[in-house]
PDB file of C-alpha atoms in Angstrom:
ATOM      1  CA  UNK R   1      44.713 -52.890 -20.625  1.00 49.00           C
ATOM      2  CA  UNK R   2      47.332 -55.630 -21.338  1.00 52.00           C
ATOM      3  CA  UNK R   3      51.117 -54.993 -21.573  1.00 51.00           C
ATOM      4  CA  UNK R   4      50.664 -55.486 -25.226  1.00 45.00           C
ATOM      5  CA  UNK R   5      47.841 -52.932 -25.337  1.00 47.00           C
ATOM      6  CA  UNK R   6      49.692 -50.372 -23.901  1.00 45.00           C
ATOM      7  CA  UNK R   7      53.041 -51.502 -26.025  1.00 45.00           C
ATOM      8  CA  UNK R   8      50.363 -51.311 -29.348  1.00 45.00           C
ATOM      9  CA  UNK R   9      48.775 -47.927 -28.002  1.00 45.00           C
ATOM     10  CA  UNK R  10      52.222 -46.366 -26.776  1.00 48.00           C
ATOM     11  CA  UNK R  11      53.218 -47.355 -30.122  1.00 44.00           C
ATOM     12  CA  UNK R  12      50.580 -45.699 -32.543  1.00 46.00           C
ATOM     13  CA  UNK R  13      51.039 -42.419 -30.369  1.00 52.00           C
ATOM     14  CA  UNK R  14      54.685 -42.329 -31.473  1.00 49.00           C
ATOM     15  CA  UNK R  15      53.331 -42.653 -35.050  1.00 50.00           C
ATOM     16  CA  UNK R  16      51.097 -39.708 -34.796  1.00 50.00           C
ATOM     17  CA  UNK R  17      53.807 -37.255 -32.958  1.00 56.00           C
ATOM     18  CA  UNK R  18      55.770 -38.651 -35.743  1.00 61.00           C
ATOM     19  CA  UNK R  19      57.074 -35.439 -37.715  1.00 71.00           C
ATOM     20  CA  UNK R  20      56.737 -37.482 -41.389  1.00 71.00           C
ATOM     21  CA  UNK R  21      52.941 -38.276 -40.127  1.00 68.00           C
ATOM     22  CA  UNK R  22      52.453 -34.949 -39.513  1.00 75.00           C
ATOM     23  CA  UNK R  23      53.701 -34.254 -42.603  1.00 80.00           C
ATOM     24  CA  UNK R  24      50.967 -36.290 -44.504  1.00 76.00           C
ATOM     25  CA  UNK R  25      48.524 -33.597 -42.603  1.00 79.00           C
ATOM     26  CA  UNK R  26      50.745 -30.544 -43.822  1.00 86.00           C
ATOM     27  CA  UNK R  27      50.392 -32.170 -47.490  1.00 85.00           C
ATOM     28  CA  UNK R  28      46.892 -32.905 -47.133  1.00 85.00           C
ATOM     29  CA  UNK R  29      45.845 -29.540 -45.976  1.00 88.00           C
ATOM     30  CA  UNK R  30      47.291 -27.648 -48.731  1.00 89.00           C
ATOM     31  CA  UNK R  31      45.472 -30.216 -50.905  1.00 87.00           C
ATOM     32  CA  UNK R  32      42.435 -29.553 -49.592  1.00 87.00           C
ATOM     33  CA  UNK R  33      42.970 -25.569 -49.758  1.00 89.00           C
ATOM     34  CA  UNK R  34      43.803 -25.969 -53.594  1.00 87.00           C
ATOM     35  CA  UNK R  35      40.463 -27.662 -53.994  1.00 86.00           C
ATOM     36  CA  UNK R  36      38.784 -24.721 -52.226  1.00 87.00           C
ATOM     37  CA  UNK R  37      40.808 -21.765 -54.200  1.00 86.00           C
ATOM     38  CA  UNK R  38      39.615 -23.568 -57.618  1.00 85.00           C
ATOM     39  CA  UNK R  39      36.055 -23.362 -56.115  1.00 84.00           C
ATOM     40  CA  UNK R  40      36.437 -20.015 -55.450  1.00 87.00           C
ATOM     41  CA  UNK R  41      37.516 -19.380 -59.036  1.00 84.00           C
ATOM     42  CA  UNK R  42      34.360 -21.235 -60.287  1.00 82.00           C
ATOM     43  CA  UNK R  43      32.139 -19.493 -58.031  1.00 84.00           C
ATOM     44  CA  UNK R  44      33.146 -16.440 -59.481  1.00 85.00           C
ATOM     45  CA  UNK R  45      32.381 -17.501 -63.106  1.00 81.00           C
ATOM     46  CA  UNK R  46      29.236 -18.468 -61.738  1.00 79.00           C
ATOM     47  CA  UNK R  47      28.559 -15.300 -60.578  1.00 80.00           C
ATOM     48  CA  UNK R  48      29.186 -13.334 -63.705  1.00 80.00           C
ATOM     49  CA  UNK R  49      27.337 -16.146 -65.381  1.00 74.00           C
ATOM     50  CA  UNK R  50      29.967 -18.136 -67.204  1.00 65.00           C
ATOM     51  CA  UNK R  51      28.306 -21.169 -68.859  1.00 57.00           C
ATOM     52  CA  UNK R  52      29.305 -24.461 -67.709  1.00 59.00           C
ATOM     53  CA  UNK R  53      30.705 -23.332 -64.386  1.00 62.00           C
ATOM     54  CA  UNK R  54      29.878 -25.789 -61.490  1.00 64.00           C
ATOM     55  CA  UNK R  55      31.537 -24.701 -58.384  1.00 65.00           C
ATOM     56  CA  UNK R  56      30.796 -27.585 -56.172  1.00 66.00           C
ATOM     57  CA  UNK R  57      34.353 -30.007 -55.457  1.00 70.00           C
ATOM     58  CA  UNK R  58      33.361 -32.331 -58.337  1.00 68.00           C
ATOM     59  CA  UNK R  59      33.546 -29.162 -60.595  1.00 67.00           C
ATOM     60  CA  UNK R  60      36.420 -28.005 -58.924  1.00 74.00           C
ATOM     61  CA  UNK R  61      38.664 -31.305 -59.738  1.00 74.00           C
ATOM     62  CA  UNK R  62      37.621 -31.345 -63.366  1.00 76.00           C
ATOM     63  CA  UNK R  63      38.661 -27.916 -63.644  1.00 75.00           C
ATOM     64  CA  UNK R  64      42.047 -29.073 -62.273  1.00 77.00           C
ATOM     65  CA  UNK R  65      42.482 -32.403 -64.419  1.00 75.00           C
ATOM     66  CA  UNK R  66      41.505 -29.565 -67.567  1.00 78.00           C
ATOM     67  CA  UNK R  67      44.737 -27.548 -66.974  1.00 75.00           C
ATOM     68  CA  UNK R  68      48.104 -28.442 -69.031  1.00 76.00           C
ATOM     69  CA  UNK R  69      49.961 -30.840 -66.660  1.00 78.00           C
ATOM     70  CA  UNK R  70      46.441 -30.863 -64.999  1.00 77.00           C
ATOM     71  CA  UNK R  71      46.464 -34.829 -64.370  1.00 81.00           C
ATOM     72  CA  UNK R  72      49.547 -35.014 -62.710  1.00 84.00           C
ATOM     73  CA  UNK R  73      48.187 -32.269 -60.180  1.00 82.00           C
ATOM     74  CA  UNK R  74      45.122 -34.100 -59.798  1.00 83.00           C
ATOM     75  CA  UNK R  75      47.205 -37.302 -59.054  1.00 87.00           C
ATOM     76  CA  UNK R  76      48.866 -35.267 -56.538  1.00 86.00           C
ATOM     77  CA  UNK R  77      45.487 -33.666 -55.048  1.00 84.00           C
ATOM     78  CA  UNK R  78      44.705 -37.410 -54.458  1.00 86.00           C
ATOM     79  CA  UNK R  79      47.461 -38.372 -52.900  1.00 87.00           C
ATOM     80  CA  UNK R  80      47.880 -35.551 -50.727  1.00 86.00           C
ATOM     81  CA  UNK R  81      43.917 -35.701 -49.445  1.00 85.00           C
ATOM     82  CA  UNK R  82      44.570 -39.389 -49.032  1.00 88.00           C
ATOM     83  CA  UNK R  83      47.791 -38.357 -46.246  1.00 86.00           C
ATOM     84  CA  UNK R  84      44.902 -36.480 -45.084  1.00 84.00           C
ATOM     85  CA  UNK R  85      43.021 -39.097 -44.753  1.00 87.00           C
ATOM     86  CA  UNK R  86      45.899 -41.095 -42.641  1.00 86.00           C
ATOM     87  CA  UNK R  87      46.734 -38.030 -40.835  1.00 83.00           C
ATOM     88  CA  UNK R  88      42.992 -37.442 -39.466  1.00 83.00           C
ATOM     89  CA  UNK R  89      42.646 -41.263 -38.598  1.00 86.00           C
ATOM     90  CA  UNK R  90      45.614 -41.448 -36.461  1.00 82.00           C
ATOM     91  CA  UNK R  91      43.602 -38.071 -34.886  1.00 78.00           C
ATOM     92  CA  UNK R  92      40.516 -39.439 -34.362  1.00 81.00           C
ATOM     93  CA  UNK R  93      42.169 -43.019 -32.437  1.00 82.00           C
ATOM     94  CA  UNK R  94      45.330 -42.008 -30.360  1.00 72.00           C
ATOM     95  CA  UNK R  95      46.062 -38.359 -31.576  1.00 66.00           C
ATOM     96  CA  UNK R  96      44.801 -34.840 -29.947  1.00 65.00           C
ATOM     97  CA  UNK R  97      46.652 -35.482 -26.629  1.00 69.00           C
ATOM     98  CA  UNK R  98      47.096 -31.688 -26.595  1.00 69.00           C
ATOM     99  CA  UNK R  99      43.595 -30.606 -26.416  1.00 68.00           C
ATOM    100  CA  UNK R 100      42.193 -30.632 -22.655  1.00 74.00           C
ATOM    101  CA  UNK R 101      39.860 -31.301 -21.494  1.00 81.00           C
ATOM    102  CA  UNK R 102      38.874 -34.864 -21.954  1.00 79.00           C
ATOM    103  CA  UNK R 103      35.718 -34.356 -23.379  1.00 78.00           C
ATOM    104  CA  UNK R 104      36.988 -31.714 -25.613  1.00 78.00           C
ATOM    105  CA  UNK R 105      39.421 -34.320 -26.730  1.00 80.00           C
ATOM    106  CA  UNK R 106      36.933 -36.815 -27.650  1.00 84.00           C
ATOM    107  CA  UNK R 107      34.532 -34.579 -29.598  1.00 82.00           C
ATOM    108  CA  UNK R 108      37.403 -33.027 -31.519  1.00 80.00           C
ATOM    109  CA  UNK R 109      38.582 -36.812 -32.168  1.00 85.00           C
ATOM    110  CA  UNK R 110      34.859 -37.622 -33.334  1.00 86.00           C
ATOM    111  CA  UNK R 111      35.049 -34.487 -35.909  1.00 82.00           C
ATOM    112  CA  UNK R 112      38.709 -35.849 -36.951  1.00 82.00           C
ATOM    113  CA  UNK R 113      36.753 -39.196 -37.945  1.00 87.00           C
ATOM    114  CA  UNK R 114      34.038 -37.460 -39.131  1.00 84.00           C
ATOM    115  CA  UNK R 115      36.702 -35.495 -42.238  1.00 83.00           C
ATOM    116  CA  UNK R 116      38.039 -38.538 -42.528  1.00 86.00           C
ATOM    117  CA  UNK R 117      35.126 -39.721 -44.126  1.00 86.00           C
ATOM    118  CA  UNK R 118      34.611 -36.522 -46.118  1.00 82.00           C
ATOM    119  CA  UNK R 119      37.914 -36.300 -47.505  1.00 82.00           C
ATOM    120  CA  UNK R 120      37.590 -40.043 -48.362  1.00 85.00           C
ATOM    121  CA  UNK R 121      35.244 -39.887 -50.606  1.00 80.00           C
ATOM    122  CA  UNK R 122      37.123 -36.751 -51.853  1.00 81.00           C
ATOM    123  CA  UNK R 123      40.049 -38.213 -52.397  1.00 85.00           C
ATOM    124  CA  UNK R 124      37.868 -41.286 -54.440  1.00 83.00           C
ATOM    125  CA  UNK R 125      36.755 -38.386 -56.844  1.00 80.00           C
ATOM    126  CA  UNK R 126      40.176 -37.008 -57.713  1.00 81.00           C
ATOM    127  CA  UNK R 127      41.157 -40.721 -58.246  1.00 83.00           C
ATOM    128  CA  UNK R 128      38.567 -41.531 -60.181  1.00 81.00           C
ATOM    129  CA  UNK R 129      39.313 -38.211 -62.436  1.00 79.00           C
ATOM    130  CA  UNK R 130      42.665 -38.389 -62.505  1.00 80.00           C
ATOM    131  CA  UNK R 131      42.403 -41.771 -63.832  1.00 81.00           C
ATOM    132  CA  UNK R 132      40.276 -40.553 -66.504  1.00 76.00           C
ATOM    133  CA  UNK R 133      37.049 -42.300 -64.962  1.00 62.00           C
ATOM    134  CA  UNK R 134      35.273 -39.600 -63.593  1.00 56.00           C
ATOM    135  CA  UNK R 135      31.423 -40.071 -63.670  1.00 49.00           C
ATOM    136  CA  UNK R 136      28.841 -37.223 -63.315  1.00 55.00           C
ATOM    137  CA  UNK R 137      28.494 -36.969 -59.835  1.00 55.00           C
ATOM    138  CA  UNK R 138      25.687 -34.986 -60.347  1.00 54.00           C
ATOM    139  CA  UNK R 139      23.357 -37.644 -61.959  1.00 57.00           C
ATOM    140  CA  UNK R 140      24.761 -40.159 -59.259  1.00 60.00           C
ATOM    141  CA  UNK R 141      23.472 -37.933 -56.053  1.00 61.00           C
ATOM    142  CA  UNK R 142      20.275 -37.526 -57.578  1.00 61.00           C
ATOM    143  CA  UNK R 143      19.823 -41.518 -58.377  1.00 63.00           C
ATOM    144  CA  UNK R 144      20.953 -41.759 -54.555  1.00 64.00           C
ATOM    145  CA  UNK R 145      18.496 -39.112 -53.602  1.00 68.00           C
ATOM    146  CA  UNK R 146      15.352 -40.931 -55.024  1.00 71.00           C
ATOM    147  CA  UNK R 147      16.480 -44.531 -53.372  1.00 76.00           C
ATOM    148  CA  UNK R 148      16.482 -42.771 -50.456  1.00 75.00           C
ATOM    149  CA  UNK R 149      12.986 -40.793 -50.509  1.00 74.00           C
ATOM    150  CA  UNK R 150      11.615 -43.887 -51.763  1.00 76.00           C
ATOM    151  CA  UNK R 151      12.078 -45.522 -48.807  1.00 78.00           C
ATOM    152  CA  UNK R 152       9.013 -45.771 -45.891  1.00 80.00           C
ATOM    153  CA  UNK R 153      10.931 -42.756 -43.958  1.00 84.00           C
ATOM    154  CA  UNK R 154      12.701 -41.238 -46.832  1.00 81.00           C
ATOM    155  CA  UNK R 155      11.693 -38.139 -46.182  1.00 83.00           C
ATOM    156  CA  UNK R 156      13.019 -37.674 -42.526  1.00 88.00           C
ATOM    157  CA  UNK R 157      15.952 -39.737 -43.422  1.00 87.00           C
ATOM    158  CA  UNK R 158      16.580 -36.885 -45.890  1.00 83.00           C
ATOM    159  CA  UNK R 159      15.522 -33.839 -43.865  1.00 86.00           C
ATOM    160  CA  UNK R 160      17.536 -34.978 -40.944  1.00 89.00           C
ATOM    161  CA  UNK R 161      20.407 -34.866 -43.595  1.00 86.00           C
ATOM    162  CA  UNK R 162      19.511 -31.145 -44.533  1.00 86.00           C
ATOM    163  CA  UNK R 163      19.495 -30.277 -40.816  1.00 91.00           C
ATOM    164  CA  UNK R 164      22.793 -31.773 -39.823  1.00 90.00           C
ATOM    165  CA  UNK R 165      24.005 -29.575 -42.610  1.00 88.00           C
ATOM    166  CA  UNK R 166      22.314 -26.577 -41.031  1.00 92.00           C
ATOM    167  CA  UNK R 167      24.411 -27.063 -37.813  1.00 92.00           C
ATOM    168  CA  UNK R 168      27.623 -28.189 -39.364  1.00 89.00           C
ATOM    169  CA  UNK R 169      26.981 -24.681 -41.422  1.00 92.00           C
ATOM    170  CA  UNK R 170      26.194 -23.337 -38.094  1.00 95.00           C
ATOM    171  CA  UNK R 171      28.993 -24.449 -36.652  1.00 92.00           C
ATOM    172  CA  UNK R 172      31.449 -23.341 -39.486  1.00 93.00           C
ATOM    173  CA  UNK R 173      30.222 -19.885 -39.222  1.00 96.00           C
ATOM    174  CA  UNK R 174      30.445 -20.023 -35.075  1.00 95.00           C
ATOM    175  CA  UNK R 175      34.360 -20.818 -35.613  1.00 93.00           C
ATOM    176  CA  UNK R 176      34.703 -18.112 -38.127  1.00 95.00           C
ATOM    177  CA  UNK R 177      33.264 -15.244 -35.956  1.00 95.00           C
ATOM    178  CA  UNK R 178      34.384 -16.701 -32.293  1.00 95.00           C
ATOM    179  CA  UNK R 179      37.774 -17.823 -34.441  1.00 95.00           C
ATOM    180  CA  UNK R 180      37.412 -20.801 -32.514  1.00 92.00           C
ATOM    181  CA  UNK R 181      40.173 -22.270 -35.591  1.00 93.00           C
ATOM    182  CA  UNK R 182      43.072 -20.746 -33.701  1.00 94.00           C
ATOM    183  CA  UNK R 183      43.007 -23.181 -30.916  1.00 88.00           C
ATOM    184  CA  UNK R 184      44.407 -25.849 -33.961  1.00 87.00           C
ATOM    185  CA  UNK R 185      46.998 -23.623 -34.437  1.00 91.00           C
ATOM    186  CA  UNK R 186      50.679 -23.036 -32.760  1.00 90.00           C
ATOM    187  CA  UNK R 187      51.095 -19.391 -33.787  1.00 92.00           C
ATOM    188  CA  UNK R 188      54.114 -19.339 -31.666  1.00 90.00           C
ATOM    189  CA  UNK R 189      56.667 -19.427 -34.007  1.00 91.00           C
ATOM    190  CA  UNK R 190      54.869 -17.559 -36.897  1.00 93.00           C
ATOM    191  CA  UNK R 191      55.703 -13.910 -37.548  1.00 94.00           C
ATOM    192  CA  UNK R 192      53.129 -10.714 -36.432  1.00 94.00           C
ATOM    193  CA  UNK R 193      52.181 -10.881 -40.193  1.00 96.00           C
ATOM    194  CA  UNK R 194      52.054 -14.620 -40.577  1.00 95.00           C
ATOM    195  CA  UNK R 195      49.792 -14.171 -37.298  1.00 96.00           C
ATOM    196  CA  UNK R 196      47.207 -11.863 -38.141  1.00 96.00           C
ATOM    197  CA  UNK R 197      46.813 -13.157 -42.029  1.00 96.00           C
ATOM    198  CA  UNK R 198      46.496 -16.612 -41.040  1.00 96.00           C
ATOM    199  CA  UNK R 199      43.487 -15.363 -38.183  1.00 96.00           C
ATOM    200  CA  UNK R 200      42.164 -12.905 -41.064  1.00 97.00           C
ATOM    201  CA  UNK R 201      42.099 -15.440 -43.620  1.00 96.00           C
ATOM    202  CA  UNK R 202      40.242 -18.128 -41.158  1.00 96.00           C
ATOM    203  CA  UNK R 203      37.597 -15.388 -39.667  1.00 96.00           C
ATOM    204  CA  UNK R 204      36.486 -14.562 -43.800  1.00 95.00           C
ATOM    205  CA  UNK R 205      37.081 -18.584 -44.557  1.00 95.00           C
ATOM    206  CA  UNK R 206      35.000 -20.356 -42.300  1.00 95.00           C
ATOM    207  CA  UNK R 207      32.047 -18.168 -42.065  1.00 95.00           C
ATOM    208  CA  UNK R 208      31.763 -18.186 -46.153  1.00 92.00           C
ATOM    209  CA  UNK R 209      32.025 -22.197 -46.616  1.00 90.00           C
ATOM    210  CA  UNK R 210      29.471 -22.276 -42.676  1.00 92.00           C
ATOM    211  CA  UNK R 211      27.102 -19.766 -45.534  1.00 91.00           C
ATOM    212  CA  UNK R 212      27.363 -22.446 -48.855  1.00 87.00           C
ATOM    213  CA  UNK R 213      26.926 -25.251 -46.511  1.00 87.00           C
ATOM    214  CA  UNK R 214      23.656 -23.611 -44.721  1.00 89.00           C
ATOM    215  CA  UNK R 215      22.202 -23.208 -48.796  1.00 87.00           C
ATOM    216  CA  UNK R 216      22.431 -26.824 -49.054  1.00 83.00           C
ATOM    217  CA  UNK R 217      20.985 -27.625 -45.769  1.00 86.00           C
ATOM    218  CA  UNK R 218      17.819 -25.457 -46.758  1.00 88.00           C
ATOM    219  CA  UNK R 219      17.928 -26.854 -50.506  1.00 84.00           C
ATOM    220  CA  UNK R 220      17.903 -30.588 -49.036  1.00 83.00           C
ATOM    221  CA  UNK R 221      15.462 -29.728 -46.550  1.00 87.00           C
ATOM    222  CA  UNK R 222      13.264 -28.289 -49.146  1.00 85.00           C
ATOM    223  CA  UNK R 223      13.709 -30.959 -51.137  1.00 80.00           C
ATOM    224  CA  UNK R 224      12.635 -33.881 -48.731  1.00 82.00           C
ATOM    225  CA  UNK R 225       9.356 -31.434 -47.614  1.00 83.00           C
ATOM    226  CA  UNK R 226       8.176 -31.018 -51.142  1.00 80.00           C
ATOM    227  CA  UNK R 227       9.373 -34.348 -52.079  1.00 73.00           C
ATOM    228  CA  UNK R 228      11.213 -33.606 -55.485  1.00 70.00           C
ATOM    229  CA  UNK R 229      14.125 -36.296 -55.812  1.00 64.00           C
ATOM    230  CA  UNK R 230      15.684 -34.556 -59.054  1.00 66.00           C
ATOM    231  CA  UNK R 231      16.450 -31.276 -57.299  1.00 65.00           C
ATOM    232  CA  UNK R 232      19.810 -30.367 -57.742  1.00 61.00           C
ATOM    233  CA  UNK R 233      21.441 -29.656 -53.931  1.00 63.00           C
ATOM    234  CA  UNK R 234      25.129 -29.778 -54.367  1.00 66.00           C
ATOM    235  CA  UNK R 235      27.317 -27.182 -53.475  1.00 68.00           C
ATOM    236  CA  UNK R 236      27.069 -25.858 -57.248  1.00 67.00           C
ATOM    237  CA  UNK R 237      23.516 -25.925 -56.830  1.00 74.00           C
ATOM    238  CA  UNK R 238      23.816 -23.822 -53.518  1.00 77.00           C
ATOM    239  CA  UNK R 239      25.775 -21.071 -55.063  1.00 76.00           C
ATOM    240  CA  UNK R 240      23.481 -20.698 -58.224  1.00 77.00           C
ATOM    241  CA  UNK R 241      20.563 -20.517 -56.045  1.00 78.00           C
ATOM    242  CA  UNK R 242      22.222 -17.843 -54.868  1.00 80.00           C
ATOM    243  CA  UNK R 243      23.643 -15.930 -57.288  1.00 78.00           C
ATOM    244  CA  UNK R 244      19.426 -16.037 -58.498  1.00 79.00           C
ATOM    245  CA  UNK R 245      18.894 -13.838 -55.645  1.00 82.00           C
ATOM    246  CA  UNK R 246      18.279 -10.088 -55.343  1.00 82.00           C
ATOM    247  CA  UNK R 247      21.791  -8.416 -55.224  1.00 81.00           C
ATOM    248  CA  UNK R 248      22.828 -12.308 -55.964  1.00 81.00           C
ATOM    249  CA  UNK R 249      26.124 -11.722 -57.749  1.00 85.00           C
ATOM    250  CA  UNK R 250      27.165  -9.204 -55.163  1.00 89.00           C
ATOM    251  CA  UNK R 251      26.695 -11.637 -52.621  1.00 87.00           C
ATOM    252  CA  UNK R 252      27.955 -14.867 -54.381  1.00 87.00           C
ATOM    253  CA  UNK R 253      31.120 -12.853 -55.171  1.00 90.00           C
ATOM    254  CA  UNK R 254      31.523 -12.030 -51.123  1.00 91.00           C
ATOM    255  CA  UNK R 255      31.223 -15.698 -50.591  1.00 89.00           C
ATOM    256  CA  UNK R 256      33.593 -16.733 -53.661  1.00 90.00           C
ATOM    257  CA  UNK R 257      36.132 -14.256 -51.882  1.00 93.00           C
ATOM    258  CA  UNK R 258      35.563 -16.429 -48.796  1.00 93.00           C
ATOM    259  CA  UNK R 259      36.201 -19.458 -50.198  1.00 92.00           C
ATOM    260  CA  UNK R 260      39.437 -18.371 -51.281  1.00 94.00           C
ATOM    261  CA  UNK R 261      40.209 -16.871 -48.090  1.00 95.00           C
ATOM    262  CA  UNK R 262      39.586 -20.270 -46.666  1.00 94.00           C
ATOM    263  CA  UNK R 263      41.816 -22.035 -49.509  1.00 93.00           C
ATOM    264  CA  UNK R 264      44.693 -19.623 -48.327  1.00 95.00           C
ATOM    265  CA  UNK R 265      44.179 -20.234 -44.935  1.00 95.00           C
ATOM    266  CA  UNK R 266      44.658 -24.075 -45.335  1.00 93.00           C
ATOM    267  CA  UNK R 267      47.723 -23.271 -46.203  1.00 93.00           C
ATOM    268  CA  UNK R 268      48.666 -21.403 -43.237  1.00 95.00           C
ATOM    269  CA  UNK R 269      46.839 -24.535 -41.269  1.00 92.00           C
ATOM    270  CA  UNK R 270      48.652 -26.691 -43.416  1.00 91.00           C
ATOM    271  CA  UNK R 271      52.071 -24.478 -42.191  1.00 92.00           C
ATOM    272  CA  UNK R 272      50.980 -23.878 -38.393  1.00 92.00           C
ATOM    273  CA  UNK R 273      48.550 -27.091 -37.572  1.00 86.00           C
ATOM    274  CA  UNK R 274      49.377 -28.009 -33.800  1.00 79.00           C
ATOM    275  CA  UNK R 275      50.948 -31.583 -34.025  1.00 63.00           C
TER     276      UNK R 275
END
């Protein structure tokens, strides 16, 4: 590398151990864990059979932009999942020097890109609702879902969607249970209390959202097998399935308990996320 590239690369590392770009992380995570709490809400109204509830993020925003002063929040959900956005770039390119070793590094960095993306598109909802231009997303996935069955290997293209859902839900659960989570963290400074809620919160947290994510991996999976482009498989979709279960609302309730154990625990990521 070039004197220049290192200058440029030295350079964008300072930006990322920058405490106001960490910051736009911090932000962004308790963004995020919002979303999730609101989901959790929903879920539960889905549960006891409220009509109207969607719990999936869509649902979750509108829900949000409903509440008195609710625009302004959403504006601020958007903004703050954008910082995310910035935060998890600056991860994925010259960020994670902590985490050894190497090869750790780069798959964590791959993940960091990976979010980016996610909350991206996220953050382009909450805009787009915010600004009063919010479109049924619902409608749009399933327009999207035929395209892409129509095509010659539409099918595997969308099955091989459904299982990389199965082992991101997979994976989800495996950092739950292992509380593989707390290796983000610098507990160092938090109190005994701070300590063991933030650990509680993540072990319920992750395995419940690892559990809605698996649903729509089998819902997608189904869906490309028996060819049915108008299935709904969204993360609303996911919980009504099953809430239609035997001992269904029990269950859906556990997981809508999760979910807001993982919204709280953002916030203690949000508070303790190793820079």
């Amino acid at each position: 590398m070039t004197t220049a590239g290192h200058a440029t690369a030295d350079a964008a590392r300072d930006t990322t151990d920058n405490k106001y770009f960490q910051l736009l992380g911090r932000v962004g995570l308790a963004a995020y864990g919002l979303v999730h709490f609101t989901i959790a809400y929903l879920a539960v109204r889905v549960a006891l059979g409220a009509s109207g509830a969607k719990a999936d993020k869509g649902g979750a925003l509108a829900t949000i932009a409903a509440q008195p002063g609710g625009r302004a929040l959403l504006w601020a959900v958007t903004v703050g999942l954008a910082m995310l956005v910035l935060w998890r770039l600056g991860e994925a390119t010259v960020g994670l020097r902590w985490v050894q070793p190497r090869h750790k590094r780069i798959r964590k960095r791959i993940e960091s890109a990976l979010t980016a993306v996610l909350f991206g598109l996220l953050a382009v909802s909450a805009g787009k609702l915010a600004a009063g231009a919010g479109a049924d997303s619902g409608n749009q996935q399933k327009a999207l879902t035929a395209r892409v069955l129509a095509l010659p290997i539409g099918q595997l293209l969308v099955g091989a969607v459904g299982v990389a859902l199965l082992a991101v839900a997979t994976y989800e659960i495996y950092r739950g249970v292992r509380k593989k989570f707390v290796e983000d963290l610098d507990l160092s400074t938090a109190s005994p209390t701070a300590r063991n809620a933030a650990i509680r919160l993540g072990q319920a947290g992750y395995p419940a959202l690892g559990i809605a994510y698996g649903i729509i991996g089998i819902l997608i999976i189904t869906m490309a097998v028996t060819y049915r482009p108008n299935k709904a498989v969204g993360l609303d979709a996911a919980l009504s399935t099953l809430a239609a279960q035997p001992y269904g609302t029990a269950s859906l309730l556990l997981v809508a308990a999760g979910l807001a154990c993982f919204g709280l625990y953002c916030l203690f990521d949000a508070r303790y996320r190793r820079g």
